[in-house]
Tab-separated table of C-alpha atoms in Angstrom:
chain	number	residue	atom	x	y	z
A	1	UNK	CA	-9.259	-10.725	8.101
A	2	UNK	CA	-9.562	-13.947	6.197
A	3	UNK	CA	-12.909	-15.571	5.943
A	4	UNK	CA	-13.822	-19.123	4.837
A	5	UNK	CA	-16.236	-19.786	2.231
A	6	UNK	CA	-18.013	-23.001	0.719
A	7	UNK	CA	-17.473	-23.664	-2.666
A	8	UNK	CA	-19.593	-25.901	-4.957
A	9	UNK	CA	-16.893	-27.471	-7.096
A	10	UNK	CA	-19.055	-28.399	-10.358
A	11	UNK	CA	-20.140	-24.776	-10.560
A	12	UNK	CA	-17.150	-22.976	-9.061
A	13	UNK	CA	-20.024	-21.137	-7.253
A	14	UNK	CA	-19.310	-19.566	-3.718
A	15	UNK	CA	-22.357	-20.634	-1.461
A	16	UNK	CA	-23.664	-17.248	-0.405
A	17	UNK	CA	-27.021	-18.193	0.927
A	18	UNK	CA	-29.039	-21.173	2.316
A	19	UNK	CA	-31.346	-20.901	-0.748
A	20	UNK	CA	-28.434	-21.522	-3.080
A	21	UNK	CA	-27.119	-24.336	-0.826
A	22	UNK	CA	-30.462	-25.875	-0.275
A	23	UNK	CA	-30.735	-25.892	-4.324
A	24	UNK	CA	-27.447	-27.732	-4.416
A	25	UNK	CA	-28.207	-30.291	-1.699
A	26	UNK	CA	-31.531	-31.151	-3.004
A	27	UNK	CA	-29.765	-32.052	-6.559
A	28	UNK	CA	-27.552	-34.434	-4.267
A	29	UNK	CA	-30.662	-36.230	-2.803
A	30	UNK	CA	-30.813	-34.230	0.333
A	31	UNK	CA	-34.289	-33.120	1.823
A	32	UNK	CA	-35.179	-30.810	4.698
A	33	UNK	CA	-35.566	-32.343	7.910
A	34	UNK	CA	-38.464	-30.995	10.142
A	35	UNK	CA	-38.326	-33.150	13.159
A	36	UNK	CA	-35.310	-31.613	14.785
A	37	UNK	CA	-34.380	-28.366	16.664
A	38	UNK	CA	-36.486	-25.426	15.474
A	39	UNK	CA	-33.452	-23.120	15.756
A	40	UNK	CA	-31.585	-25.124	13.328
A	41	UNK	CA	-32.086	-25.823	9.402
A	42	UNK	CA	-31.457	-29.333	8.994
A	43	UNK	CA	-31.180	-31.944	5.827
A	44	UNK	CA	-31.394	-35.581	5.620
A	45	UNK	CA	-30.964	-38.360	3.108
A	46	UNK	CA	-32.930	-41.134	2.763
A	47	UNK	CA	-29.739	-43.114	1.730
A	48	UNK	CA	-27.830	-42.544	4.884
A	49	UNK	CA	-27.971	-41.749	8.529
A	50	UNK	CA	-26.213	-38.497	8.156
A	51	UNK	CA	-27.843	-35.146	9.053
A	52	UNK	CA	-26.680	-31.843	8.060
A	53	UNK	CA	-27.427	-29.333	11.096
A	54	UNK	CA	-26.921	-25.543	10.195
A	55	UNK	CA	-27.629	-22.564	12.336
A	56	UNK	CA	-30.969	-20.908	11.264
A	57	UNK	CA	-28.996	-17.591	10.905
A	58	UNK	CA	-26.622	-17.716	7.885
A	59	UNK	CA	-24.422	-15.174	9.158
A	60	UNK	CA	-23.576	-18.009	12.067
A	61	UNK	CA	-22.710	-20.281	9.186
A	62	UNK	CA	-18.937	-21.051	9.957
A	63	UNK	CA	-16.128	-23.480	8.818
A	64	UNK	CA	-17.373	-26.274	11.150
A	65	UNK	CA	-20.533	-26.265	9.412
A	66	UNK	CA	-18.724	-26.154	6.070
A	67	UNK	CA	-16.688	-28.974	6.694
A	68	UNK	CA	-19.235	-31.136	7.846
A	69	UNK	CA	-21.115	-30.503	4.408
A	70	UNK	CA	-17.927	-31.450	2.857
A	71	UNK	CA	-17.215	-34.698	4.760
A	72	UNK	CA	-20.975	-35.496	3.952
A	73	UNK	CA	-20.717	-34.641	0.172
A	74	UNK	CA	-17.090	-35.869	-0.987
A	75	UNK	CA	-16.016	-34.265	-4.099
A	76	UNK	CA	-18.910	-31.785	-4.487
A	77	UNK	CA	-17.764	-29.043	-2.037
A	78	UNK	CA	-14.354	-27.543	-0.904
A	79	UNK	CA	-13.710	-24.975	1.840
A	80	UNK	CA	-11.582	-21.757	0.589
A	81	UNK	CA	-9.979	-18.908	2.359
A	82	UNK	CA	-11.332	-15.663	0.850
């Protein structure tokens, strides 16, 4: 069974946890957003209206969420089949 992974293009690193994802997103100007759904892990950017919403459980992090991150961070991330 092939699974999809989110790859951080500048480092070539596969995002394997929310802590590594958060570290990368912070560097891109995203911040944790605490005003929303408590079952979600959310990030917002002061310079835009975009909100990235992810399931609290990393095992439920799927390609839909990955593509959302790719669209909101062009040329930084890529979704790849493993």
